[in-house]
PDB file of C-alpha atoms in Angstrom:
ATOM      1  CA  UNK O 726     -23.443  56.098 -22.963  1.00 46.00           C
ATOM      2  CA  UNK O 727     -21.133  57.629 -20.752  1.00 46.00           C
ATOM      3  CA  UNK O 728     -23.514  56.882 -17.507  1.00 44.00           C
ATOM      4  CA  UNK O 729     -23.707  53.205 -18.797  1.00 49.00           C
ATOM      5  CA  UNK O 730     -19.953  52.585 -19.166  1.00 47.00           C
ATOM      6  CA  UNK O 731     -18.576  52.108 -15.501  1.00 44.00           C
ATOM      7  CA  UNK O 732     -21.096  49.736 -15.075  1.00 36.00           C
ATOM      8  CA  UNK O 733     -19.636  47.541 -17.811  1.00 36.00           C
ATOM      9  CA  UNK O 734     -16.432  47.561 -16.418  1.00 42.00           C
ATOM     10  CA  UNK O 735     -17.500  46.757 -12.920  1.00 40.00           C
ATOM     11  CA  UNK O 736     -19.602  43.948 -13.479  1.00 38.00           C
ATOM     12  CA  UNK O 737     -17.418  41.517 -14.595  1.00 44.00           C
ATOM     13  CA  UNK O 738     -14.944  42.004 -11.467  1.00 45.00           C
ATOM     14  CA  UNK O 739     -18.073  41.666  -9.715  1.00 39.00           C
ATOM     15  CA  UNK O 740     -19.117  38.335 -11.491  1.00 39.00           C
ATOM     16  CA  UNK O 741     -15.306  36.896 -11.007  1.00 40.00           C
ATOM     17  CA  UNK O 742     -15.600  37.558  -7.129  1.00 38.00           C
ATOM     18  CA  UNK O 743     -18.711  36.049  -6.589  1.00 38.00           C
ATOM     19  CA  UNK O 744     -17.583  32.799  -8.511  1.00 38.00           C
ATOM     20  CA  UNK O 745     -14.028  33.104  -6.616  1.00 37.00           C
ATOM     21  CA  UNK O 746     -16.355  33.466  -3.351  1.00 35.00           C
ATOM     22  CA  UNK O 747     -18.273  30.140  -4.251  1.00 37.00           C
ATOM     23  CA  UNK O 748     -15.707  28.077  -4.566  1.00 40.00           C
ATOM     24  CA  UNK O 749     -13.742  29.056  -1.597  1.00 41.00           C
ATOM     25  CA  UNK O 750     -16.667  27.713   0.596  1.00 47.00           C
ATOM     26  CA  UNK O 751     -17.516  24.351  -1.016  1.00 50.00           C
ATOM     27  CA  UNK O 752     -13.798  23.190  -0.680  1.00 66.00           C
ATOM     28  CA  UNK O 753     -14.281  18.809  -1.506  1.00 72.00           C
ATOM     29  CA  UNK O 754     -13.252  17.023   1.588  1.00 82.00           C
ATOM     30  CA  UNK O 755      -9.531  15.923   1.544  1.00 90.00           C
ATOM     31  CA  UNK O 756      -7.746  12.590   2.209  1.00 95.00           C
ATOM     32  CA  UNK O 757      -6.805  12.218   5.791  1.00 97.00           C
ATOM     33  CA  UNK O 758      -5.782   8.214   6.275  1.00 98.00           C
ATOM     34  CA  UNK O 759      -5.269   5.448   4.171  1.00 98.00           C
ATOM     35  CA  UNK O 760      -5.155   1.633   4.476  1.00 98.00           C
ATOM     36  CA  UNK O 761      -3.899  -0.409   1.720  1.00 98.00           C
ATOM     37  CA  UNK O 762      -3.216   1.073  -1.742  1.00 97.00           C
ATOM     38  CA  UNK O 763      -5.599   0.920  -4.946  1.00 97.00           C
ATOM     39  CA  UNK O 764      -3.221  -1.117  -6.784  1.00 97.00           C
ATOM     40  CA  UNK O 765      -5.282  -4.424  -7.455  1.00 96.00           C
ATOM     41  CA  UNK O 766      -2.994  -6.212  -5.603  1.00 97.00           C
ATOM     42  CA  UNK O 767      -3.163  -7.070  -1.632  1.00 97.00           C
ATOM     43  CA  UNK O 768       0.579  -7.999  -0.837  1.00 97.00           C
ATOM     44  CA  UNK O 769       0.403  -5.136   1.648  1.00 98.00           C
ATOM     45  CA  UNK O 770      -2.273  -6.453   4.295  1.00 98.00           C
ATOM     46  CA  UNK O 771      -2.063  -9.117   6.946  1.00 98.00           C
ATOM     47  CA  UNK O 772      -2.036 -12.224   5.791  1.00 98.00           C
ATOM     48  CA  UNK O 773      -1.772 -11.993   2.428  1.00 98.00           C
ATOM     49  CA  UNK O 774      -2.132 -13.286  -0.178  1.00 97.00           C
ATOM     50  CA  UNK O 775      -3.664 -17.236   1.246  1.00 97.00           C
ATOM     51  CA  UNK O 776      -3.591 -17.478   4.852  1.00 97.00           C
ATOM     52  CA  UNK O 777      -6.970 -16.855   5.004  1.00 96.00           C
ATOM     53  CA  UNK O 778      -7.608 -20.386   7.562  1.00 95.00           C
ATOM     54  CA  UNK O 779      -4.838 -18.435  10.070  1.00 96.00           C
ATOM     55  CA  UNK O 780      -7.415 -16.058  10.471  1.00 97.00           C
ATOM     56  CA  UNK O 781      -8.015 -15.353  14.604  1.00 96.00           C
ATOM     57  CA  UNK O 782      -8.538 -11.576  14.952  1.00 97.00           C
ATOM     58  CA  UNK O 783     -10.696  -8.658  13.662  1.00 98.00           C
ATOM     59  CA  UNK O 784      -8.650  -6.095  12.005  1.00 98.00           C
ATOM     60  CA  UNK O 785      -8.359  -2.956  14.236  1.00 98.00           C
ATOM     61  CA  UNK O 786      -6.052  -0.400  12.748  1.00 98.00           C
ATOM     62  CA  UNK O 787      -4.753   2.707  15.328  1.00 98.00           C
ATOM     63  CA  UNK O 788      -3.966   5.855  12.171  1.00 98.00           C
ATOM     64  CA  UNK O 789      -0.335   6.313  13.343  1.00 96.00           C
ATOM     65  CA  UNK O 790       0.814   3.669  15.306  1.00 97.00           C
ATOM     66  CA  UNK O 791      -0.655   0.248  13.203  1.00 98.00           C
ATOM     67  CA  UNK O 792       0.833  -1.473  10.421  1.00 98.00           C
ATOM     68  CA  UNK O 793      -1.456  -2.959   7.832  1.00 98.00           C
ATOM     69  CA  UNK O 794       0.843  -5.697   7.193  1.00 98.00           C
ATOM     70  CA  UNK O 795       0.714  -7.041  10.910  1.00 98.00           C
ATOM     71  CA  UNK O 796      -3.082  -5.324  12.086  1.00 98.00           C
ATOM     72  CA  UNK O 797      -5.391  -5.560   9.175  1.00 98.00           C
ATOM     73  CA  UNK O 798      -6.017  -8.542   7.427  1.00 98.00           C
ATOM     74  CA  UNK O 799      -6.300  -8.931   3.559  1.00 98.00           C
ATOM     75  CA  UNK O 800      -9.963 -10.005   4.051  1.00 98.00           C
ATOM     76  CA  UNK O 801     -13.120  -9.513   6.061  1.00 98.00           C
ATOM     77  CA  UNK O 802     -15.000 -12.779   6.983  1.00 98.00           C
ATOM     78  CA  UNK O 803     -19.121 -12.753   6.850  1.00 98.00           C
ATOM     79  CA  UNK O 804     -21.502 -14.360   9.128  1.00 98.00           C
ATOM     80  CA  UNK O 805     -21.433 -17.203   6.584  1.00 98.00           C
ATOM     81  CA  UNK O 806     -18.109 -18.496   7.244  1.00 98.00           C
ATOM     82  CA  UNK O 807     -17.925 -20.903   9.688  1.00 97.00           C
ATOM     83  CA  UNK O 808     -13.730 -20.938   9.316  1.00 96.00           C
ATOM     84  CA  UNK O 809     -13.967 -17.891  11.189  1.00 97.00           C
ATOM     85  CA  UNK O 810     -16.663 -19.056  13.814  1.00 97.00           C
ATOM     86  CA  UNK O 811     -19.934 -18.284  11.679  1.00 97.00           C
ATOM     87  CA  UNK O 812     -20.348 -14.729  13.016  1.00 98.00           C
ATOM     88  CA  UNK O 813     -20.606 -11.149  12.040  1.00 98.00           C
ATOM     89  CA  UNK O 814     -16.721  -9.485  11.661  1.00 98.00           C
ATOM     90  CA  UNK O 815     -16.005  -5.680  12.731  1.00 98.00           C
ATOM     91  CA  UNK O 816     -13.349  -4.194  11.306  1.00 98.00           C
ATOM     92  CA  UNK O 817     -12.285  -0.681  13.532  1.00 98.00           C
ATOM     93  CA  UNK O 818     -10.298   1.934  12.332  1.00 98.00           C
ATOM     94  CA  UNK O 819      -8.929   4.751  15.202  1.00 98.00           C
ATOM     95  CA  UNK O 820      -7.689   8.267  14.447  1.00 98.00           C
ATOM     96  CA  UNK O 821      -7.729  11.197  16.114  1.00 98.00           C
ATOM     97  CA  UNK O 822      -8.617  15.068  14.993  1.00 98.00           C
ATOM     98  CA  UNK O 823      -7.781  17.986  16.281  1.00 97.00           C
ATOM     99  CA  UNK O 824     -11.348  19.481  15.654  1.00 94.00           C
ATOM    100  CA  UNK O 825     -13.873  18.430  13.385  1.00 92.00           C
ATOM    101  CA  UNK O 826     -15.095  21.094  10.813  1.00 92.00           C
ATOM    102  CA  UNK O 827     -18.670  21.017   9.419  1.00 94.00           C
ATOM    103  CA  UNK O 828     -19.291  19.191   6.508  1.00 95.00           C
ATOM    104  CA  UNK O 829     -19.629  15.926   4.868  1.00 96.00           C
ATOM    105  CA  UNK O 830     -16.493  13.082   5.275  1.00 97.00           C
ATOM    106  CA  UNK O 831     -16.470  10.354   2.902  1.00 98.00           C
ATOM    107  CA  UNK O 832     -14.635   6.744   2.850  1.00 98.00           C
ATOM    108  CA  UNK O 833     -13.366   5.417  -0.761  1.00 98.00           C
ATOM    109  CA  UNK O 834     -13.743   1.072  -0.543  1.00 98.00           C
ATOM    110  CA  UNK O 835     -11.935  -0.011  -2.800  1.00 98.00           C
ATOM    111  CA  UNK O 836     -12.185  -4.084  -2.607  1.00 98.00           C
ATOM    112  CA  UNK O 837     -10.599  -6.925  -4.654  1.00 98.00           C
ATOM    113  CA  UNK O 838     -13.247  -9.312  -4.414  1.00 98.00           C
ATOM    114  CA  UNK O 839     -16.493 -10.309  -2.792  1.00 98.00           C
ATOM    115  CA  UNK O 840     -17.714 -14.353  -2.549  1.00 98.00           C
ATOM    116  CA  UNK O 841     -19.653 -15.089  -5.711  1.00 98.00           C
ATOM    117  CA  UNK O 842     -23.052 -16.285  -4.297  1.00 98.00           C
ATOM    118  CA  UNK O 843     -23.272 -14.583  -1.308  1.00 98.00           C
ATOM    119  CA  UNK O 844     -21.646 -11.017  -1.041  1.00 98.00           C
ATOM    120  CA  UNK O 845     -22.209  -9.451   2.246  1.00 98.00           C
ATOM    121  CA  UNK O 846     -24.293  -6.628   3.448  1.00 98.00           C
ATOM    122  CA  UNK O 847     -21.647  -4.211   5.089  1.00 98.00           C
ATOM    123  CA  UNK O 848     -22.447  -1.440   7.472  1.00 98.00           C
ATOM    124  CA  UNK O 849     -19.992   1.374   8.163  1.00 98.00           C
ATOM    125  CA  UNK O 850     -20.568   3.203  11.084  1.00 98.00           C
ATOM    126  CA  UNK O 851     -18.831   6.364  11.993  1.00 98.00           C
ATOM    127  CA  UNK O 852     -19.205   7.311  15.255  1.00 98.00           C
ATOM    128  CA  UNK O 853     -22.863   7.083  15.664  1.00 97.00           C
ATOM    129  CA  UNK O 854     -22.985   8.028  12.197  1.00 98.00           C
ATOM    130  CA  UNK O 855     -23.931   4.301  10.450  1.00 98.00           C
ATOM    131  CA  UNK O 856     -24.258   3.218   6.650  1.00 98.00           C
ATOM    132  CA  UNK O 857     -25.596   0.053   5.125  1.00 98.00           C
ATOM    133  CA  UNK O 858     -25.020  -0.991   1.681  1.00 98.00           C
ATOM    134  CA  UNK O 859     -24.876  -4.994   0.168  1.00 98.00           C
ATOM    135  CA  UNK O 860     -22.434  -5.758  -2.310  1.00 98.00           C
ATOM    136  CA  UNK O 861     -22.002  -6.760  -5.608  1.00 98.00           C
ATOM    137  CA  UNK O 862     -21.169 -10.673  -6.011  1.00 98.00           C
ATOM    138  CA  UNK O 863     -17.622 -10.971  -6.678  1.00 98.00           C
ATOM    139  CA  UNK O 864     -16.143 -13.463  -8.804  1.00 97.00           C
ATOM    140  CA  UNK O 865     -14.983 -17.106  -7.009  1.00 89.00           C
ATOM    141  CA  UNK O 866     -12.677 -18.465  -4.452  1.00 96.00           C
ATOM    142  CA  UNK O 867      -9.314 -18.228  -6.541  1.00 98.00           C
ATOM    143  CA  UNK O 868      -9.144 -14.911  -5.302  1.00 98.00           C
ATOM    144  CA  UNK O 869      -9.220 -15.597  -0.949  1.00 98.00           C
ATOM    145  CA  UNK O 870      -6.667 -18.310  -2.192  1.00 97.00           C
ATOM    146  CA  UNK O 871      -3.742 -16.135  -2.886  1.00 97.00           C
ATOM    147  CA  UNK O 872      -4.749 -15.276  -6.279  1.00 97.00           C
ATOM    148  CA  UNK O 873      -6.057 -11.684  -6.604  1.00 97.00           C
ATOM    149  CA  UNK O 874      -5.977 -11.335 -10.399  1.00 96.00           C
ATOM    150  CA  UNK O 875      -8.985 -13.555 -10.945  1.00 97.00           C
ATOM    151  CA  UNK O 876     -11.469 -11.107  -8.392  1.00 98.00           C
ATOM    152  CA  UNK O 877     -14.185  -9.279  -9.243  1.00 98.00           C
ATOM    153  CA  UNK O 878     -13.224  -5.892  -7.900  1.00 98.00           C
ATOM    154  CA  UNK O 879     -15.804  -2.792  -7.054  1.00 98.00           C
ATOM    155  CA  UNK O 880     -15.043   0.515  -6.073  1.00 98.00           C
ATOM    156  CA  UNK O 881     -17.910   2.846  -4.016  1.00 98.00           C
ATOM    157  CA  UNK O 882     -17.936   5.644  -1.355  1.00 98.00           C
ATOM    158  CA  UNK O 883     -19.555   5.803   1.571  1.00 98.00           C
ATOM    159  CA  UNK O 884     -20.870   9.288   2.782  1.00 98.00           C
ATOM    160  CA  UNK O 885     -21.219  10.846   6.192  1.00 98.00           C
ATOM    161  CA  UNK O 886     -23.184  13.529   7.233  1.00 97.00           C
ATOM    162  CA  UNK O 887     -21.691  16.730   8.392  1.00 96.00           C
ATOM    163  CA  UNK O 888     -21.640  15.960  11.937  1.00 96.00           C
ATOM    164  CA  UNK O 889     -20.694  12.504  11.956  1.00 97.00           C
ATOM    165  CA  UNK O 890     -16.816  13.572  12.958  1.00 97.00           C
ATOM    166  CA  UNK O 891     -15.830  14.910  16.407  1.00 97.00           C
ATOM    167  CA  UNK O 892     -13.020  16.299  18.210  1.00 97.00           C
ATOM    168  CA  UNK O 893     -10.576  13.997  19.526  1.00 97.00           C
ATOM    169  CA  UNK O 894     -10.526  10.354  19.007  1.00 98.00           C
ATOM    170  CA  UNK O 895     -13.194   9.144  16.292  1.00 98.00           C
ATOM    171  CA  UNK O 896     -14.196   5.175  15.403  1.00 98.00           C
ATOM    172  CA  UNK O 897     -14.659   3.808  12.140  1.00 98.00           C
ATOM    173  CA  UNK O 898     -16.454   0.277  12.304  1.00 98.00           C
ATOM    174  CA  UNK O 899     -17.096  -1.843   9.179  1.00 98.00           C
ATOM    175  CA  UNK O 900     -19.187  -5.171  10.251  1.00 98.00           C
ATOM    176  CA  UNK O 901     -20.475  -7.582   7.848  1.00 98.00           C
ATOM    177  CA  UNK O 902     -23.861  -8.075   8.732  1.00 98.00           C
ATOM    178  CA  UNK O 903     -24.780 -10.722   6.661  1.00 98.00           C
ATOM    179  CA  UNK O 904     -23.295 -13.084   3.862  1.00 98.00           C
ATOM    180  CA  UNK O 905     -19.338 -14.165   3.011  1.00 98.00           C
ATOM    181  CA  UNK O 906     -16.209 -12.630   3.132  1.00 98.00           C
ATOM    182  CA  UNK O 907     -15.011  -9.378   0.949  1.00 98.00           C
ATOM    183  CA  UNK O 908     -11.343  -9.001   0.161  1.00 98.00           C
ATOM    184  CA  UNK O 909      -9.420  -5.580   0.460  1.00 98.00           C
ATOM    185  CA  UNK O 910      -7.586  -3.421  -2.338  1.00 98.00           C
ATOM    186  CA  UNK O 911      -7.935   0.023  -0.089  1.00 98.00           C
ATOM    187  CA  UNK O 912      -9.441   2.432   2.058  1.00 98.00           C
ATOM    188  CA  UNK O 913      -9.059   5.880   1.963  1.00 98.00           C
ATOM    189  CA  UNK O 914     -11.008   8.364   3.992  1.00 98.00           C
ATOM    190  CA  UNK O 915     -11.218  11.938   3.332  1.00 98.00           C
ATOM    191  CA  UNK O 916     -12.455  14.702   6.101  1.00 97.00           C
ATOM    192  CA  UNK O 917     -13.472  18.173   5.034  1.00 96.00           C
ATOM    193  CA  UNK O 918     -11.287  20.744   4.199  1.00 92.00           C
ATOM    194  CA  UNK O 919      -9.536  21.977   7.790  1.00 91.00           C
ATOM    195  CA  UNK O 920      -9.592  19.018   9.238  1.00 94.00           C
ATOM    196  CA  UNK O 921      -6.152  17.875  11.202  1.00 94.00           C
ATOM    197  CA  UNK O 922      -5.036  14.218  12.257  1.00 95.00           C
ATOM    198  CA  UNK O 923      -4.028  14.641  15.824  1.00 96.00           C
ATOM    199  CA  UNK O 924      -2.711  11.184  18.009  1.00 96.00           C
ATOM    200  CA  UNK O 925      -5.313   8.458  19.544  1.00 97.00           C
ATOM    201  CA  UNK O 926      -5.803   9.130  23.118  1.00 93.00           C
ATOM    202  CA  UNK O 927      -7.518   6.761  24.067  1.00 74.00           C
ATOM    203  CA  UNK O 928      -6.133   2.780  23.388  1.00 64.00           C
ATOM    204  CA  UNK O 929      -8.677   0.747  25.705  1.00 60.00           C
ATOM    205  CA  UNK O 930     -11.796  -0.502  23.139  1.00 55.00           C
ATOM    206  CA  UNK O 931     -13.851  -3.001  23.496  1.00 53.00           C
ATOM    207  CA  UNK O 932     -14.145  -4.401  19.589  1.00 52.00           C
ATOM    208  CA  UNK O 933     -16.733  -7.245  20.254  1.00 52.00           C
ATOM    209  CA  UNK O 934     -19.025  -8.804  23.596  1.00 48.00           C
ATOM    210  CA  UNK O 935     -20.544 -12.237  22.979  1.00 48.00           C
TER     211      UNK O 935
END
């Protein structure tokens, strides 16, 4: 008995630093911009909440310097709608790191509404990293017409490999490939743990070529 006993008190301080240990290294990635708040309301963007026919520009949003009341537009127009010259829309999003850590970065969409018959198919491409996913049918036009309340809203996340961020400036572009128009409540996008915002070097982009 007297053998057995310091292994019985070891063990358990051994247990409790090997647990300690595992979650120190699979820290959840962390928020690092935001666009928009998940308030089911859309006051906040461009636009908003009916001046959807003043439409001209894709929404392209520097993390830092824009201002989602003057750069990013309460809505994304699809391929389908010929009010915005029948064509696919790409929505960009700038920001700048410091260094990119390993591991996986997600984006949290967080929309108010989506056209009822025909939703889009969205792709989100980070870097080179790219994502495509169709959504759900949303609920009418009252919503695109200044009256949020009466959407359909959907919340996903879209997940990026580890990888997918790198040092310096980094692109996020959200293009509706197919279908209507979606309607925005808020993005948030979360890097992994050690990642740092640093300022946009670069401004020149080229958002679209037809």
């Amino acid at each position: 008995m007297k053998i057995n006993q310091p292994l019985v008190e070891v063990l358990p301080g051994l247990l409790l630093a090997s647990v300690v240990a595992i979650h120190a290294g699979a820290e959840a990635p962390k928020p690092l911009w935001q666009i928009g708040r998940p308030d089911g309301d859309n006051r906040e963007f461009a636009l908003a909440p009916s001046g959807h026919a003043q439409f001209r520009e894709d929404g392209l949003f520097v993390v830092g310097e824009s201002d989602a009341a003057r750069d990013w537009p309460y809505f994304q127009p699809g391929p389908l709608d010929a009010w915005a010259g029948g064509r696919s829309h790409t929505f960009t999003v700038v920001f700048g790191l410091k260094e990119a850590p390993p591991g996986e970065a997600r984006l949290k969409v967080n929309l108010l509404d989506t056209h009822a018959a025909q939703p889009p198919e969205v792709e989100f491409r980070l870097n080179e990293a790219a994502v495509t996913r169709k959504l759900a049918a949303g609920a009418g036009d009252a919503s695109i017409h200044g009256q949020p309340a009466k959407g359909k809203a959907q919340a996903f996340e879209i997940t990026f490999p580890s990888g997918a961020l790198k040092a310096g400036d980094n692109q996020l572009h959200i293009t509706t490939r197919s279908g209507s128009w979606m309607l925005y409540d808020a993005l948030v996008f979360e890097a992994p743990a050690g990642a740092a915002s640093a300022p946009v070097q670069s401004h020149t982009l080229i958002s679209d070529v037809r």
